[in-house]
Amino acid sequence: MEDMKPGTIIANVLALAGLAALVYGIWEVLAVGTCASGGPYVSGRPCPDGTGLKIGLVVAGSFVTILSMIAASFRSMSAGAFWFGTLFSTLGATFLIGVLTDHINGADSVGWTLGPLFLLMGLVPLIGGLRGLVGEWREPPVAPFTGPYVAGAALQQPSLPQDPRE
């Protein structure tokens, strides 16, 4: 087994940190429910203090997780599938736990809809990614994964054969 490269460690740590921020932010926003603050209209339910920060965690966590997932997929397709599956499985579990513990404020249908859907979206790639990573750990791939470069190679102009007399 080859040593893990620093870039791989950084991408995995960032993906985990982004996922933690995303899930914590969503968990907190689910407890708030619907609200509105500011503007020319008076809301029936103003947002509690700190709601903007919670929404900011969701947005920042999403960006960090997605960018880290893309970076991991450059390492191997299995790593990308693992993080994709982890993201959606964790979100699905978060929504289901929110519904089952009455943590969601006023929108149980969101938890009952998104929870199972996200679990289905996440478990298959998660299991496939884990199997692939275990296989890569046992026997590293011969050539690096070149999937992201296929589009660029397909767009290149074919080179014409050179005349040997030149």
PDB file of C-alpha atoms in Angstrom:
ATOM      1  CA  MET A   1       0.000   0.000   0.000  1.00  0.00           C
ATOM      2  CA  GLU A   2       1.338   3.396  -0.922  1.00  0.00           C
ATOM      3  CA  ASP A   3       1.574   6.169   1.652  1.00  0.00           C
ATOM      4  CA  MET A   4      -1.340   8.549   1.724  1.00  0.00           C
ATOM      5  CA  LYS A   5      -0.453  11.845   0.054  1.00  0.00           C
ATOM      6  CA  PRO A   6      -0.906  15.136   1.953  1.00  0.00           C
ATOM      7  CA  GLY A   7      -3.437  16.363  -0.628  1.00  0.00           C
ATOM      8  CA  THR A   8      -5.579  13.285  -0.029  1.00  0.00           C
ATOM      9  CA  ILE A   9      -5.482  13.825   3.732  1.00  0.00           C
ATOM     10  CA  ILE A  10      -6.389  17.503   3.356  1.00  0.00           C
ATOM     11  CA  ALA A  11      -9.278  16.730   0.959  1.00  0.00           C
ATOM     12  CA  ASN A  12     -10.676  14.109   3.352  1.00  0.00           C
ATOM     13  CA  VAL A  13     -10.370  16.364   6.409  1.00  0.00           C
ATOM     14  CA  LEU A  14     -12.029  19.239   4.534  1.00  0.00           C
ATOM     15  CA  ALA A  15     -14.821  16.947   3.316  1.00  0.00           C
ATOM     16  CA  LEU A  16     -15.451  15.743   6.858  1.00  0.00           C
ATOM     17  CA  ALA A  17     -15.386  19.289   8.298  1.00  0.00           C
ATOM     18  CA  GLY A  18     -17.693  20.576   5.551  1.00  0.00           C
ATOM     19  CA  LEU A  19     -20.092  17.696   6.084  1.00  0.00           C
ATOM     20  CA  ALA A  20     -20.137  18.327   9.847  1.00  0.00           C
ATOM     21  CA  ALA A  21     -20.890  22.036   9.312  1.00  0.00           C
ATOM     22  CA  LEU A  22     -23.581  21.222   6.760  1.00  0.00           C
ATOM     23  CA  VAL A  23     -25.347  18.649   8.923  1.00  0.00           C
ATOM     24  CA  TYR A  24     -25.149  20.821  12.060  1.00  0.00           C
ATOM     25  CA  GLY A  25     -26.520  23.810  10.130  1.00  0.00           C
ATOM     26  CA  ILE A  26     -29.381  21.789   8.649  1.00  0.00           C
ATOM     27  CA  TRP A  27     -30.197  20.290  12.048  1.00  0.00           C
ATOM     28  CA  GLU A  28     -30.426  23.774  13.561  1.00  0.00           C
ATOM     29  CA  VAL A  29     -32.455  25.201  10.657  1.00  0.00           C
ATOM     30  CA  LEU A  30     -34.912  22.291  10.874  1.00  0.00           C
ATOM     31  CA  ALA A  31     -35.603  23.279  14.483  1.00  0.00           C
ATOM     32  CA  VAL A  32     -36.277  26.898  13.453  1.00  0.00           C
ATOM     33  CA  GLY A  33     -38.800  26.016  10.765  1.00  0.00           C
ATOM     34  CA  THR A  34     -40.243  28.770   8.606  1.00  0.00           C
ATOM     35  CA  CYS A  35     -39.562  32.374   9.533  1.00  0.00           C
ATOM     36  CA  ALA A  36     -38.754  35.732   7.991  1.00  0.00           C
ATOM     37  CA  SER A  37     -36.991  38.852   9.173  1.00  0.00           C
ATOM     38  CA  GLY A  38     -36.620  42.359   7.797  1.00  0.00           C
ATOM     39  CA  GLY A  39     -38.115  43.832   4.668  1.00  0.00           C
ATOM     40  CA  PRO A  40     -41.293  45.891   4.265  1.00  0.00           C
ATOM     41  CA  TYR A  41     -43.655  43.173   5.504  1.00  0.00           C
ATOM     42  CA  VAL A  42     -44.210  41.993   9.045  1.00  0.00           C
ATOM     43  CA  SER A  43     -43.687  38.281   9.344  1.00  0.00           C
ATOM     44  CA  GLY A  44     -46.006  36.128  11.390  1.00  0.00           C
ATOM     45  CA  ARG A  45     -42.916  34.451  12.851  1.00  0.00           C
ATOM     46  CA  PRO A  46     -39.653  36.389  12.961  1.00  0.00           C
ATOM     47  CA  CYS A  47     -36.397  34.458  12.730  1.00  0.00           C
ATOM     48  CA  PRO A  48     -34.600  33.910  16.032  1.00  0.00           C
ATOM     49  CA  ASP A  49     -31.145  35.386  16.544  1.00  0.00           C
ATOM     50  CA  GLY A  50     -28.390  33.379  14.891  1.00  0.00           C
ATOM     51  CA  THR A  51     -30.523  31.983  12.054  1.00  0.00           C
ATOM     52  CA  GLY A  52     -28.350  33.691   9.443  1.00  0.00           C
ATOM     53  CA  LEU A  53     -25.241  32.029  10.878  1.00  0.00           C
ATOM     54  CA  LYS A  54     -26.956  28.636  10.733  1.00  0.00           C
ATOM     55  CA  ILE A  55     -27.901  29.170   7.104  1.00  0.00           C
ATOM     56  CA  GLY A  56     -24.333  30.321   6.442  1.00  0.00           C
ATOM     57  CA  LEU A  57     -23.076  27.014   7.886  1.00  0.00           C
ATOM     58  CA  VAL A  58     -25.328  25.111   5.490  1.00  0.00           C
ATOM     59  CA  VAL A  59     -24.060  27.082   2.487  1.00  0.00           C
ATOM     60  CA  ALA A  60     -20.365  27.010   3.471  1.00  0.00           C
ATOM     61  CA  GLY A  61     -20.547  23.342   4.487  1.00  0.00           C
ATOM     62  CA  SER A  62     -22.161  22.493   1.142  1.00  0.00           C
ATOM     63  CA  PHE A  63     -19.458  24.262  -0.863  1.00  0.00           C
ATOM     64  CA  VAL A  64     -16.587  22.728   1.118  1.00  0.00           C
ATOM     65  CA  THR A  65     -18.090  19.251   0.970  1.00  0.00           C
ATOM     66  CA  ILE A  66     -18.819  19.391  -2.756  1.00  0.00           C
ATOM     67  CA  LEU A  67     -15.399  20.818  -3.651  1.00  0.00           C
ATOM     68  CA  SER A  68     -13.687  18.203  -1.473  1.00  0.00           C
ATOM     69  CA  MET A  69     -15.796  15.483  -3.083  1.00  0.00           C
ATOM     70  CA  ILE A  70     -14.651  16.654  -6.517  1.00  0.00           C
ATOM     71  CA  ALA A  71     -11.026  16.709  -5.334  1.00  0.00           C
ATOM     72  CA  ALA A  72     -11.411  13.178  -3.946  1.00  0.00           C
ATOM     73  CA  SER A  73     -12.796  11.949  -7.268  1.00  0.00           C
ATOM     74  CA  PHE A  74      -9.550  13.014  -8.938  1.00  0.00           C
ATOM     75  CA  ARG A  75      -7.807  10.476  -6.664  1.00  0.00           C
ATOM     76  CA  SER A  76     -10.150   7.684  -7.701  1.00  0.00           C
ATOM     77  CA  MET A  77     -13.742   7.070  -8.678  1.00  0.00           C
ATOM     78  CA  SER A  78     -14.151   5.016  -5.491  1.00  0.00           C
ATOM     79  CA  ALA A  79     -13.157   7.957  -3.285  1.00  0.00           C
ATOM     80  CA  GLY A  80     -15.613  10.235  -5.067  1.00  0.00           C
ATOM     81  CA  ALA A  81     -18.397   7.655  -4.758  1.00  0.00           C
ATOM     82  CA  PHE A  82     -17.577   7.186  -1.073  1.00  0.00           C
ATOM     83  CA  TRP A  83     -17.922  10.898  -0.292  1.00  0.00           C
ATOM     84  CA  PHE A  84     -21.040  11.280  -2.453  1.00  0.00           C
ATOM     85  CA  GLY A  85     -22.633   8.349  -0.641  1.00  0.00           C
ATOM     86  CA  THR A  86     -21.524   9.639   2.750  1.00  0.00           C
ATOM     87  CA  LEU A  87     -23.027  13.068   2.035  1.00  0.00           C
ATOM     88  CA  PHE A  88     -26.451  11.824   0.999  1.00  0.00           C
ATOM     89  CA  SER A  89     -26.647   8.987   3.553  1.00  0.00           C
ATOM     90  CA  THR A  90     -25.824  11.425   6.353  1.00  0.00           C
ATOM     91  CA  LEU A  91     -28.364  13.974   5.123  1.00  0.00           C
ATOM     92  CA  GLY A  92     -31.028  11.276   4.779  1.00  0.00           C
ATOM     93  CA  ALA A  93     -30.358  10.031   8.297  1.00  0.00           C
ATOM     94  CA  THR A  94     -30.457  13.617   9.598  1.00  0.00           C
ATOM     95  CA  PHE A  95     -33.897  14.229   8.087  1.00  0.00           C
ATOM     96  CA  LEU A  96     -35.284  10.906   9.351  1.00  0.00           C
ATOM     97  CA  ILE A  97     -33.908  11.417  12.858  1.00  0.00           C
ATOM     98  CA  GLY A  98     -35.377  14.937  12.814  1.00  0.00           C
ATOM     99  CA  VAL A  99     -38.830  13.575  11.985  1.00  0.00           C
ATOM    100  CA  LEU A 100     -38.682  10.670  14.424  1.00  0.00           C
ATOM    101  CA  THR A 101     -37.598  12.904  17.319  1.00  0.00           C
ATOM    102  CA  ASP A 102     -40.056  15.741  16.493  1.00  0.00           C
ATOM    103  CA  HIS A 103     -37.102  18.057  15.893  1.00  0.00           C
ATOM    104  CA  ILE A 104     -38.470  19.432  12.605  1.00  0.00           C
ATOM    105  CA  ASN A 105     -40.615  22.481  13.247  1.00  0.00           C
ATOM    106  CA  GLY A 106     -43.797  22.283  11.187  1.00  0.00           C
ATOM    107  CA  ALA A 107     -42.626  20.371   8.106  1.00  0.00           C
ATOM    108  CA  ASP A 108     -42.611  16.643   8.837  1.00  0.00           C
ATOM    109  CA  SER A 109     -43.313  15.933   5.162  1.00  0.00           C
ATOM    110  CA  VAL A 110     -39.829  17.297   4.356  1.00  0.00           C
ATOM    111  CA  GLY A 111     -38.229  14.719   6.627  1.00  0.00           C
ATOM    112  CA  TRP A 112     -40.409  11.845   5.414  1.00  0.00           C
ATOM    113  CA  THR A 113     -39.735  12.759   1.780  1.00  0.00           C
ATOM    114  CA  LEU A 114     -36.062  13.731   1.794  1.00  0.00           C
ATOM    115  CA  GLY A 115     -34.913  11.223   4.421  1.00  0.00           C
ATOM    116  CA  PRO A 116     -35.668   7.993   2.525  1.00  0.00           C
ATOM    117  CA  LEU A 117     -34.852   9.570  -0.847  1.00  0.00           C
ATOM    118  CA  PHE A 118     -31.411  10.750   0.287  1.00  0.00           C
ATOM    119  CA  LEU A 119     -30.711   7.423   1.982  1.00  0.00           C
ATOM    120  CA  LEU A 120     -31.451   5.604  -1.272  1.00  0.00           C
ATOM    121  CA  MET A 121     -29.300   8.080  -3.198  1.00  0.00           C
ATOM    122  CA  GLY A 122     -26.438   7.632  -0.750  1.00  0.00           C
ATOM    123  CA  LEU A 123     -26.271   4.009   0.325  1.00  0.00           C
ATOM    124  CA  VAL A 124     -25.544   2.483  -3.093  1.00  0.00           C
ATOM    125  CA  PRO A 125     -22.587   4.787  -3.917  1.00  0.00           C
ATOM    126  CA  LEU A 126     -21.372   4.576  -0.307  1.00  0.00           C
ATOM    127  CA  ILE A 127     -21.234   0.784  -0.398  1.00  0.00           C
ATOM    128  CA  GLY A 128     -19.698   0.784  -3.885  1.00  0.00           C
ATOM    129  CA  GLY A 129     -17.139   3.413  -2.874  1.00  0.00           C
ATOM    130  CA  LEU A 130     -16.153   1.475   0.237  1.00  0.00           C
ATOM    131  CA  ARG A 131     -15.741  -1.726  -1.764  1.00  0.00           C
ATOM    132  CA  GLY A 132     -13.627   0.107  -4.323  1.00  0.00           C
ATOM    133  CA  LEU A 133     -11.455   1.777  -1.679  1.00  0.00           C
ATOM    134  CA  VAL A 134     -10.835  -1.558   0.050  1.00  0.00           C
ATOM    135  CA  GLY A 135      -9.889  -3.044  -3.328  1.00  0.00           C
ATOM    136  CA  GLU A 136      -7.517  -0.128  -4.016  1.00  0.00           C
ATOM    137  CA  TRP A 137      -5.999  -0.521  -0.560  1.00  0.00           C
ATOM    138  CA  ARG A 138      -5.295  -4.195  -1.228  1.00  0.00           C
ATOM    139  CA  GLU A 139      -4.028  -3.640  -4.756  1.00  0.00           C
ATOM    140  CA  PRO A 140      -3.443  -0.036  -5.891  1.00  0.00           C
ATOM    141  CA  PRO A 141      -4.628   0.754  -9.415  1.00  0.00           C
ATOM    142  CA  VAL A 142      -1.993   0.542 -12.146  1.00  0.00           C
ATOM    143  CA  ALA A 143      -2.941   3.818 -13.836  1.00  0.00           C
ATOM    144  CA  PRO A 144      -4.515   6.858 -12.176  1.00  0.00           C
ATOM    145  CA  PHE A 145      -8.193   7.486 -12.759  1.00  0.00           C
ATOM    146  CA  THR A 146      -8.508   9.725 -15.819  1.00  0.00           C
ATOM    147  CA  GLY A 147     -12.266  10.281 -15.914  1.00  0.00           C
ATOM    148  CA  PRO A 148     -12.170  14.088 -15.456  1.00  0.00           C
ATOM    149  CA  TYR A 149      -9.729  14.356 -18.354  1.00  0.00           C
ATOM    150  CA  VAL A 150     -11.795  12.368 -20.858  1.00  0.00           C
ATOM    151  CA  ALA A 151     -13.815  15.407 -21.935  1.00  0.00           C
ATOM    152  CA  GLY A 152     -10.644  17.403 -22.605  1.00  0.00           C
ATOM    153  CA  ALA A 153      -9.092  14.560 -24.592  1.00  0.00           C
ATOM    154  CA  ALA A 154     -12.253  14.145 -26.655  1.00  0.00           C
ATOM    155  CA  LEU A 155     -12.202  17.824 -27.599  1.00  0.00           C
ATOM    156  CA  GLN A 156      -8.583  17.796 -28.794  1.00  0.00           C
ATOM    157  CA  GLN A 157      -7.936  17.826 -32.515  1.00  0.00           C
ATOM    158  CA  PRO A 158      -6.413  14.619 -33.854  1.00  0.00           C
ATOM    159  CA  SER A 159      -2.795  14.925 -34.861  1.00  0.00           C
ATOM    160  CA  LEU A 160      -1.950  14.190 -38.460  1.00  0.00           C
ATOM    161  CA  PRO A 161       0.754  11.630 -39.213  1.00  0.00           C
ATOM    162  CA  GLN A 162       4.155  13.175 -39.884  1.00  0.00           C
ATOM    163  CA  ASP A 163       5.831  12.714 -43.245  1.00  0.00           C
ATOM    164  CA  PRO A 164       9.041  10.698 -42.549  1.00  0.00           C
ATOM    165  CA  ARG A 165      10.875  12.546 -45.368  1.00  0.00           C
ATOM    166  CA  GLU A 166      10.808  15.842 -43.428  1.00  0.00           C
TER     167      GLU A 166
END
